[in-house]
Each structure stands twice: as structure tokens, then as C-alpha cells.
PDB file of C-alpha atoms in Angstrom:
ATOM      1  CA  UNK A1207     214.199  38.011  16.144  1.00 51.00           C
ATOM      2  CA  UNK A1208     214.458  35.910  19.265  1.00 59.00           C
ATOM      3  CA  UNK A1209     217.569  36.109  21.428  1.00 82.00           C
ATOM      4  CA  UNK A1210     217.289  32.385  21.996  1.00 91.00           C
ATOM      5  CA  UNK A1211     216.006  30.201  19.211  1.00 93.00           C
ATOM      6  CA  UNK A1212     214.540  26.873  20.183  1.00 95.00           C
ATOM      7  CA  UNK A1213     213.770  24.122  17.708  1.00 95.00           C
ATOM      8  CA  UNK A1214     211.566  22.410  16.959  1.00 96.00           C
ATOM      9  CA  UNK A1215     208.561  24.344  18.275  1.00 95.00           C
ATOM     10  CA  UNK A1216     206.695  21.092  18.752  1.00 96.00           C
ATOM     11  CA  UNK A1217     207.534  17.438  18.614  1.00 96.00           C
ATOM     12  CA  UNK A1218     205.364  14.339  18.561  1.00 97.00           C
ATOM     13  CA  UNK A1219     207.074  11.011  19.092  1.00 97.00           C
ATOM     14  CA  UNK A1220     206.137   7.437  19.795  1.00 97.00           C
ATOM     15  CA  UNK A1221     207.033   6.056  23.188  1.00 97.00           C
ATOM     16  CA  UNK A1222     210.490   4.541  23.152  1.00 97.00           C
ATOM     17  CA  UNK A1223     211.898   6.858  20.505  1.00 97.00           C
ATOM     18  CA  UNK A1224     214.855   9.170  21.031  1.00 97.00           C
ATOM     19  CA  UNK A1225     214.553  12.887  20.442  1.00 97.00           C
ATOM     20  CA  UNK A1226     216.613  16.074  20.486  1.00 98.00           C
ATOM     21  CA  UNK A1227     215.687  19.683  21.203  1.00 98.00           C
ATOM     22  CA  UNK A1228     218.049  22.499  20.272  1.00 97.00           C
ATOM     23  CA  UNK A1229     218.673  25.943  21.675  1.00 96.00           C
ATOM     24  CA  UNK A1230     220.811  28.524  19.860  1.00 95.00           C
ATOM     25  CA  UNK A1231     222.087  31.974  20.769  1.00 92.00           C
ATOM     26  CA  UNK A1232     223.906  34.508  18.617  1.00 86.00           C
ATOM     27  CA  UNK A1233     226.047  35.464  21.606  1.00 85.00           C
ATOM     28  CA  UNK A1234     228.324  33.582  23.959  1.00 85.00           C
ATOM     29  CA  UNK A1235     226.444  32.732  27.101  1.00 85.00           C
ATOM     30  CA  UNK A1236     227.458  32.703  30.746  1.00 84.00           C
ATOM     31  CA  UNK A1237     225.201  29.746  31.448  1.00 88.00           C
ATOM     32  CA  UNK A1238     222.452  27.715  29.827  1.00 92.00           C
ATOM     33  CA  UNK A1239     219.537  26.268  31.769  1.00 94.00           C
ATOM     34  CA  UNK A1240     216.979  23.657  30.785  1.00 96.00           C
ATOM     35  CA  UNK A1241     213.551  23.599  32.368  1.00 96.00           C
ATOM     36  CA  UNK A1242     210.435  21.509  31.891  1.00 96.00           C
ATOM     37  CA  UNK A1243     206.917  22.793  32.379  1.00 93.00           C
ATOM     38  CA  UNK A1244     203.714  20.827  32.595  1.00 86.00           C
ATOM     39  CA  UNK A1245     200.478  22.607  31.812  1.00 77.00           C
ATOM     40  CA  UNK A1246     199.397  24.854  34.659  1.00 72.00           C
ATOM     41  CA  UNK A1247     202.518  24.180  36.677  1.00 80.00           C
ATOM     42  CA  UNK A1248     205.760  25.967  37.334  1.00 86.00           C
ATOM     43  CA  UNK A1249     209.096  25.379  35.687  1.00 92.00           C
ATOM     44  CA  UNK A1250     210.978  22.326  36.869  1.00 93.00           C
ATOM     45  CA  UNK A1251     214.747  22.761  36.815  1.00 93.00           C
ATOM     46  CA  UNK A1252     216.470  20.038  34.790  1.00 95.00           C
ATOM     47  CA  UNK A1253     220.089  21.014  34.242  1.00 93.00           C
ATOM     48  CA  UNK A1254     222.503  23.928  34.148  1.00 92.00           C
ATOM     49  CA  UNK A1255     225.537  24.079  31.878  1.00 93.00           C
ATOM     50  CA  UNK A1256     228.251  26.664  32.319  1.00 89.00           C
ATOM     51  CA  UNK A1257     231.400  25.335  30.689  1.00 89.00           C
ATOM     52  CA  UNK A1258     232.087  25.033  26.989  1.00 90.00           C
ATOM     53  CA  UNK A1259     231.800  21.412  25.910  1.00 92.00           C
ATOM     54  CA  UNK A1260     230.026  20.461  29.120  1.00 94.00           C
ATOM     55  CA  UNK A1261     227.628  17.531  29.138  1.00 96.00           C
ATOM     56  CA  UNK A1262     225.284  16.493  31.925  1.00 96.00           C
ATOM     57  CA  UNK A1263     222.892  13.597  32.259  1.00 95.00           C
ATOM     58  CA  UNK A1264     220.032  12.795  34.562  1.00 89.00           C
ATOM     59  CA  UNK A1265     218.154   9.552  34.091  1.00 91.00           C
ATOM     60  CA  UNK A1266     217.335   9.475  30.370  1.00 94.00           C
ATOM     61  CA  UNK A1267     217.965  13.151  29.665  1.00 97.00           C
ATOM     62  CA  UNK A1268     221.326  14.478  28.460  1.00 97.00           C
ATOM     63  CA  UNK A1269     222.163  18.120  27.871  1.00 97.00           C
ATOM     64  CA  UNK A1270     225.225  19.441  26.068  1.00 96.00           C
ATOM     65  CA  UNK A1271     226.712  22.892  25.611  1.00 95.00           C
ATOM     66  CA  UNK A1272     229.011  23.512  22.657  1.00 92.00           C
ATOM     67  CA  UNK A1273     232.571  24.781  23.007  1.00 86.00           C
ATOM     68  CA  UNK A1274     231.629  28.311  21.999  1.00 88.00           C
ATOM     69  CA  UNK A1275     228.798  28.340  24.546  1.00 86.00           C
ATOM     70  CA  UNK A1276     226.242  29.430  21.977  1.00 91.00           C
ATOM     71  CA  UNK A1277     224.353  26.235  21.311  1.00 94.00           C
ATOM     72  CA  UNK A1278     222.864  23.560  23.516  1.00 96.00           C
ATOM     73  CA  UNK A1279     220.977  20.371  22.865  1.00 97.00           C
ATOM     74  CA  UNK A1280     218.699  18.316  25.084  1.00 98.00           C
ATOM     75  CA  UNK A1281     218.479  14.657  24.208  1.00 98.00           C
ATOM     76  CA  UNK A1282     215.922  12.228  25.596  1.00 97.00           C
ATOM     77  CA  UNK A1283     216.602   8.529  25.185  1.00 97.00           C
ATOM     78  CA  UNK A1284     213.759   6.007  25.001  1.00 97.00           C
ATOM     79  CA  UNK A1285     211.048   8.606  25.603  1.00 97.00           C
ATOM     80  CA  UNK A1286     208.114   7.900  27.913  1.00 96.00           C
ATOM     81  CA  UNK A1287     204.730   9.586  28.315  1.00 95.00           C
ATOM     82  CA  UNK A1288     206.055  11.135  31.538  1.00 94.00           C
ATOM     83  CA  UNK A1289     208.512  13.139  29.430  1.00 96.00           C
ATOM     84  CA  UNK A1290     205.672  15.039  27.788  1.00 95.00           C
ATOM     85  CA  UNK A1291     205.504  18.767  28.491  1.00 96.00           C
ATOM     86  CA  UNK A1292     207.071  22.049  27.433  1.00 95.00           C
ATOM     87  CA  UNK A1293     210.857  22.206  27.422  1.00 97.00           C
ATOM     88  CA  UNK A1294     212.409  25.623  27.848  1.00 96.00           C
ATOM     89  CA  UNK A1295     215.967  26.778  27.531  1.00 96.00           C
ATOM     90  CA  UNK A1296     217.005  29.804  29.516  1.00 94.00           C
ATOM     91  CA  UNK A1297     220.260  31.704  29.160  1.00 91.00           C
ATOM     92  CA  UNK A1298     222.307  33.869  31.444  1.00 87.00           C
ATOM     93  CA  UNK A1299     224.480  36.470  29.756  1.00 79.00           C
ATOM     94  CA  UNK A1300     227.878  37.880  30.532  1.00 72.00           C
ATOM     95  CA  UNK A1301     228.119  41.188  32.313  1.00 68.00           C
ATOM     96  CA  UNK A1302     231.216  43.388  31.871  1.00 64.00           C
ATOM     97  CA  UNK A1303     233.871  42.014  34.182  1.00 67.00           C
ATOM     98  CA  UNK A1304     233.041  38.402  33.423  1.00 67.00           C
ATOM     99  CA  UNK A1305     230.213  37.966  35.906  1.00 70.00           C
ATOM    100  CA  UNK A1306     226.635  37.161  35.074  1.00 72.00           C
ATOM    101  CA  UNK A1307     223.535  39.315  35.111  1.00 73.00           C
ATOM    102  CA  UNK A1308     221.562  36.630  36.878  1.00 80.00           C
ATOM    103  CA  UNK A1309     218.389  37.266  34.932  1.00 87.00           C
ATOM    104  CA  UNK A1310     217.432  34.643  32.370  1.00 91.00           C
ATOM    105  CA  UNK A1311     216.349  35.047  28.780  1.00 92.00           C
ATOM    106  CA  UNK A1312     214.100  32.249  27.558  1.00 94.00           C
ATOM    107  CA  UNK A1313     213.369  30.571  24.272  1.00 93.00           C
ATOM    108  CA  UNK A1314     209.802  30.065  23.077  1.00 93.00           C
ATOM    109  CA  UNK A1315     209.735  26.490  24.289  1.00 94.00           C
ATOM    110  CA  UNK A1316     209.292  23.106  22.636  1.00 96.00           C
ATOM    111  CA  UNK A1317     206.039  21.237  23.170  1.00 95.00           C
ATOM    112  CA  UNK A1318     206.759  17.531  23.450  1.00 97.00           C
ATOM    113  CA  UNK A1319     204.018  14.923  23.048  1.00 96.00           C
ATOM    114  CA  UNK A1320     204.814  11.256  23.614  1.00 96.00           C
ATOM    115  CA  UNK A1321     202.274   8.748  22.364  1.00 94.00           C
ATOM    116  CA  UNK A1322     202.063   5.446  24.264  1.00 90.00           C
TER     117      UNK A1322
ATOM    118  CA  UNK B1284     212.657  21.798  51.944  1.00 64.00           C
ATOM    119  CA  UNK B1285     209.719  23.857  50.699  1.00 80.00           C
ATOM    120  CA  UNK B1286     209.955  25.211  47.177  1.00 91.00           C
ATOM    121  CA  UNK B1287     209.023  28.633  45.874  1.00 95.00           C
ATOM    122  CA  UNK B1288     205.384  29.390  46.566  1.00 95.00           C
ATOM    123  CA  UNK B1289     203.137  31.952  44.954  1.00 96.00           C
ATOM    124  CA  UNK B1290     199.746  33.331  45.852  1.00 97.00           C
ATOM    125  CA  UNK B1291     197.154  33.468  44.460  1.00 97.00           C
ATOM    126  CA  UNK B1292     197.322  30.759  41.801  1.00 94.00           C
ATOM    127  CA  UNK B1293     194.689  32.562  39.742  1.00 96.00           C
ATOM    128  CA  UNK B1294     193.321  36.083  39.748  1.00 97.00           C
ATOM    129  CA  UNK B1295     190.590  37.530  37.583  1.00 97.00           C
ATOM    130  CA  UNK B1296     190.081  41.276  37.826  1.00 97.00           C
ATOM    131  CA  UNK B1297     188.571  44.048  35.803  1.00 97.00           C
ATOM    132  CA  UNK B1298     190.535  46.685  33.977  1.00 96.00           C
ATOM    133  CA  UNK B1299     191.405  49.522  36.309  1.00 96.00           C
ATOM    134  CA  UNK B1300     191.458  47.408  39.456  1.00 97.00           C
ATOM    135  CA  UNK B1301     194.491  46.649  41.597  1.00 97.00           C
ATOM    136  CA  UNK B1302     196.038  43.236  42.138  1.00 98.00           C
ATOM    137  CA  UNK B1303     198.870  42.165  44.406  1.00 98.00           C
ATOM    138  CA  UNK B1304     200.800  38.989  43.786  1.00 98.00           C
ATOM    139  CA  UNK B1305     202.936  37.367  46.450  1.00 98.00           C
ATOM    140  CA  UNK B1306     206.028  35.194  46.234  1.00 97.00           C
ATOM    141  CA  UNK B1307     207.735  33.282  49.028  1.00 97.00           C
ATOM    142  CA  UNK B1308     211.207  32.172  47.930  1.00 96.00           C
ATOM    143  CA  UNK B1309     213.097  29.165  49.192  1.00 95.00           C
ATOM    144  CA  UNK B1310     214.335  29.902  52.689  1.00 93.00           C
ATOM    145  CA  UNK B1311     217.809  31.400  52.671  1.00 92.00           C
ATOM    146  CA  UNK B1312     217.738  32.438  49.017  1.00 94.00           C
ATOM    147  CA  UNK B1313     218.843  36.048  48.764  1.00 93.00           C
ATOM    148  CA  UNK B1314     218.079  36.328  45.055  1.00 94.00           C
ATOM    149  CA  UNK B1315     214.466  36.670  44.001  1.00 96.00           C
ATOM    150  CA  UNK B1316     213.304  37.161  40.433  1.00 96.00           C
ATOM    151  CA  UNK B1317     209.979  38.020  38.830  1.00 97.00           C
ATOM    152  CA  UNK B1318     209.190  36.886  35.285  1.00 97.00           C
ATOM    153  CA  UNK B1319     206.087  37.077  33.133  1.00 97.00           C
ATOM    154  CA  UNK B1320     204.698  35.101  30.229  1.00 94.00           C
ATOM    155  CA  UNK B1321     202.011  36.710  28.154  1.00 94.00           C
ATOM    156  CA  UNK B1322     199.979  34.656  25.688  1.00 87.00           C
ATOM    157  CA  UNK B1323     202.035  33.348  22.799  1.00 83.00           C
ATOM    158  CA  UNK B1324     205.251  34.963  23.953  1.00 90.00           C
ATOM    159  CA  UNK B1325     208.346  33.717  25.700  1.00 93.00           C
ATOM    160  CA  UNK B1326     208.912  34.152  29.421  1.00 95.00           C
ATOM    161  CA  UNK B1327     210.399  37.580  30.090  1.00 95.00           C
ATOM    162  CA  UNK B1328     212.357  38.958  33.013  1.00 96.00           C
ATOM    163  CA  UNK B1329     210.758  41.710  35.096  1.00 97.00           C
ATOM    164  CA  UNK B1330     213.098  42.364  37.999  1.00 95.00           C
ATOM    165  CA  UNK B1331     215.667  40.953  40.406  1.00 95.00           C
ATOM    166  CA  UNK B1332     216.028  41.484  44.150  1.00 95.00           C
ATOM    167  CA  UNK B1333     219.126  40.757  46.167  1.00 93.00           C
ATOM    168  CA  UNK B1334     217.813  40.589  49.685  1.00 94.00           C
ATOM    169  CA  UNK B1335     215.628  43.669  49.988  1.00 94.00           C
ATOM    170  CA  UNK B1336     217.380  45.706  47.294  1.00 93.00           C
ATOM    171  CA  UNK B1337     216.346  45.945  43.662  1.00 93.00           C
ATOM    172  CA  UNK B1338     219.360  44.783  41.695  1.00 91.00           C
ATOM    173  CA  UNK B1339     217.793  45.103  38.266  1.00 92.00           C
ATOM    174  CA  UNK B1340     214.329  46.322  37.334  1.00 93.00           C
ATOM    175  CA  UNK B1341     215.013  46.808  33.640  1.00 92.00           C
ATOM    176  CA  UNK B1342     212.188  44.473  32.647  1.00 93.00           C
ATOM    177  CA  UNK B1343     209.376  46.254  34.465  1.00 95.00           C
ATOM    178  CA  UNK B1344     206.892  47.341  31.774  1.00 92.00           C
ATOM    179  CA  UNK B1345     205.875  50.700  33.254  1.00 92.00           C
ATOM    180  CA  UNK B1346     205.181  52.532  36.502  1.00 93.00           C
ATOM    181  CA  UNK B1347     201.904  50.684  37.045  1.00 96.00           C
ATOM    182  CA  UNK B1348     204.018  47.827  38.360  1.00 97.00           C
ATOM    183  CA  UNK B1349     205.513  48.055  41.831  1.00 97.00           C
ATOM    184  CA  UNK B1350     207.604  45.325  43.430  1.00 97.00           C
ATOM    185  CA  UNK B1351     208.702  45.188  47.029  1.00 96.00           C
ATOM    186  CA  UNK B1352     210.660  42.832  49.209  1.00 96.00           C
ATOM    187  CA  UNK B1353     210.570  44.210  52.707  1.00 85.00           C
ATOM    188  CA  UNK B1354     212.953  42.449  55.072  1.00 87.00           C
ATOM    189  CA  UNK B1355     214.439  40.426  52.265  1.00 84.00           C
ATOM    190  CA  UNK B1356     212.016  37.539  52.616  1.00 92.00           C
ATOM    191  CA  UNK B1357     208.800  37.389  50.612  1.00 96.00           C
ATOM    192  CA  UNK B1358     208.076  39.733  47.734  1.00 98.00           C
ATOM    193  CA  UNK B1359     204.950  41.354  46.370  1.00 98.00           C
ATOM    194  CA  UNK B1360     204.222  42.602  42.883  1.00 98.00           C
ATOM    195  CA  UNK B1361     201.399  45.116  42.641  1.00 98.00           C
ATOM    196  CA  UNK B1362     199.724  46.143  39.414  1.00 97.00           C
ATOM    197  CA  UNK B1363     197.764  49.372  39.703  1.00 96.00           C
ATOM    198  CA  UNK B1364     195.684  50.052  37.693  1.00 96.00           C
ATOM    199  CA  UNK B1365     195.594  46.824  35.726  1.00 96.00           C
ATOM    200  CA  UNK B1366     195.255  46.922  31.955  1.00 96.00           C
ATOM    201  CA  UNK B1367     194.162  44.209  29.534  1.00 96.00           C
ATOM    202  CA  UNK B1368     197.736  43.649  28.302  1.00 95.00           C
ATOM    203  CA  UNK B1369     198.839  42.759  31.820  1.00 97.00           C
ATOM    204  CA  UNK B1370     197.138  39.384  31.511  1.00 97.00           C
ATOM    205  CA  UNK B1371     199.523  36.467  31.643  1.00 96.00           C
ATOM    206  CA  UNK B1372     201.323  34.148  34.003  1.00 95.00           C
ATOM    207  CA  UNK B1373     203.629  35.750  36.550  1.00 97.00           C
ATOM    208  CA  UNK B1374     206.447  33.549  37.788  1.00 97.00           C
ATOM    209  CA  UNK B1375     208.711  34.040  40.735  1.00 97.00           C
ATOM    210  CA  UNK B1376     212.086  32.334  41.064  1.00 96.00           C
ATOM    211  CA  UNK B1377     214.801  32.283  43.683  1.00 95.00           C
ATOM    212  CA  UNK B1378     218.437  31.257  43.903  1.00 93.00           C
ATOM    213  CA  UNK B1379     221.099  31.263  46.573  1.00 90.00           C
ATOM    214  CA  UNK B1380     223.706  32.858  44.289  1.00 81.00           C
ATOM    215  CA  UNK B1381     223.314  34.936  41.125  1.00 75.00           C
ATOM    216  CA  UNK B1382     225.007  32.364  38.895  1.00 75.00           C
ATOM    217  CA  UNK B1383     223.317  29.324  40.392  1.00 81.00           C
ATOM    218  CA  UNK B1384     220.176  27.601  39.268  1.00 88.00           C
ATOM    219  CA  UNK B1385     216.908  29.460  39.720  1.00 92.00           C
ATOM    220  CA  UNK B1386     213.990  27.548  41.178  1.00 93.00           C
ATOM    221  CA  UNK B1387     210.612  28.631  39.947  1.00 94.00           C
ATOM    222  CA  UNK B1388     207.253  28.808  41.649  1.00 94.00           C
ATOM    223  CA  UNK B1389     204.032  27.530  40.058  1.00 93.00           C
ATOM    224  CA  UNK B1390     203.082  30.994  38.817  1.00 95.00           C
ATOM    225  CA  UNK B1391     200.058  33.246  39.192  1.00 96.00           C
ATOM    226  CA  UNK B1392     197.707  33.349  36.244  1.00 95.00           C
ATOM    227  CA  UNK B1393     196.352  36.895  35.961  1.00 97.00           C
ATOM    228  CA  UNK B1394     193.382  37.656  33.762  1.00 97.00           C
ATOM    229  CA  UNK B1395     192.332  41.268  33.266  1.00 97.00           C
ATOM    230  CA  UNK B1396     188.866  41.687  31.771  1.00 96.00           C
TER     231      UNK B1396
END
């Protein structure tokens, strides 16, 4: 089983529609990162969440981390073709002593297609 | 500010050959990470440098992989000899602190024939 479960695996929406991508872990996380990847390109950093209940927004994208720090959602409002790509959640785990390992574990990714 | 750069962008080699991948992190970033994505799988951690020291190499698949970061600046990842299962996209990332965001390079697509 995956350490980080992302859902859905793929999503096709009409331009202007809202959508949500979820990322779930069985363990409490030190931090949760959202990245976007376009085909053939690197990962573009979107947001990092480290506190339970935290919510961050940038333009039309909002990311939330639940209180237990095991589940995160990425919400896009009024989607545009420029939002299309692969969305990846990455998680940083706790090391003994309360610090982080630094290395990220990733979900499988969600392929988002936005039709004009 | 320049981002993380990687060279080459693509490499096609035959089984048994040697390939060296290079990563230049963002200037001033002490933390450098290597990750790999093989076809159909999620991105997986390979190793982590703090300056020139290997902090964590628990993700390195086997001893055919050798990573170095002399002087704590750029890093190289050598695969010798390459096998078919080594094909994939190798990403490099850097961060200024361990718990801060990691910025990724564009990746090197390695194909072993």
C-alpha cells in the first residue's frame, strides 16, 4: 500500500469548474507539500503546510491540512486550462526528537485536465 | 535567482555503460536531495546531502549508484554499470533548511537500452 494516498488519480473538468484533490497519510506528518508538474518539466512548488488546521491560498488555489496532520486537500476555484498538469503531494515525516527527516515521500499524483 | 539546474536533460545509454548526472542547487542551499521516478511509480527519495556530507542515503538502490558533492556545491550521481531498471527521471532538489520547502530541478530522463 502507498504511504501517501492521492485521490482521484485523474480528473477532467470543464473550464470554470471547481475541483478538489485529496492526500491522505496513515501517520501524522511533520509537513505536507503540494507540487505541480507539467509534462517534461520539474516540480513547481505550490504550498507547504506544517500546522494542524492550517490553510494557505495562492491565487485560485487553496490547500488545507487537517488538525491531526494526516490529510490535506487542494482546492482550485474556477479552473483554467493553465491549471492542467500533474499535482503531487509530498510529505515530511517526524524523526525521533520532534524534528523532520527532510526527505519527502510522494503520492502517485493526480492528472488534471481542464477543457476550455 | 537561478533555480535548481540539472544536466543532461536526457540521456540514452546501453546496459552496462556508465552515466553521470549533475545537479546545481540554488546558491546558498546546504541541503541537496536526489529523487527518482520510474515508469508508473511515485517519486522516491534516493539520498540527502547537507553541504558535502551524506545525511541520509537510505534510498539508494544498490552499490551501482554513487553520489558525491565535493565542496558542498554541485552534486553528481553516477550509475555504473547501468541496468535496464535504472531507467526513469532523476530529480534533484535543494532547500536552505531541512524543514523548509524543497525546490526541484527539471529532472534528467535516463533511458537504459
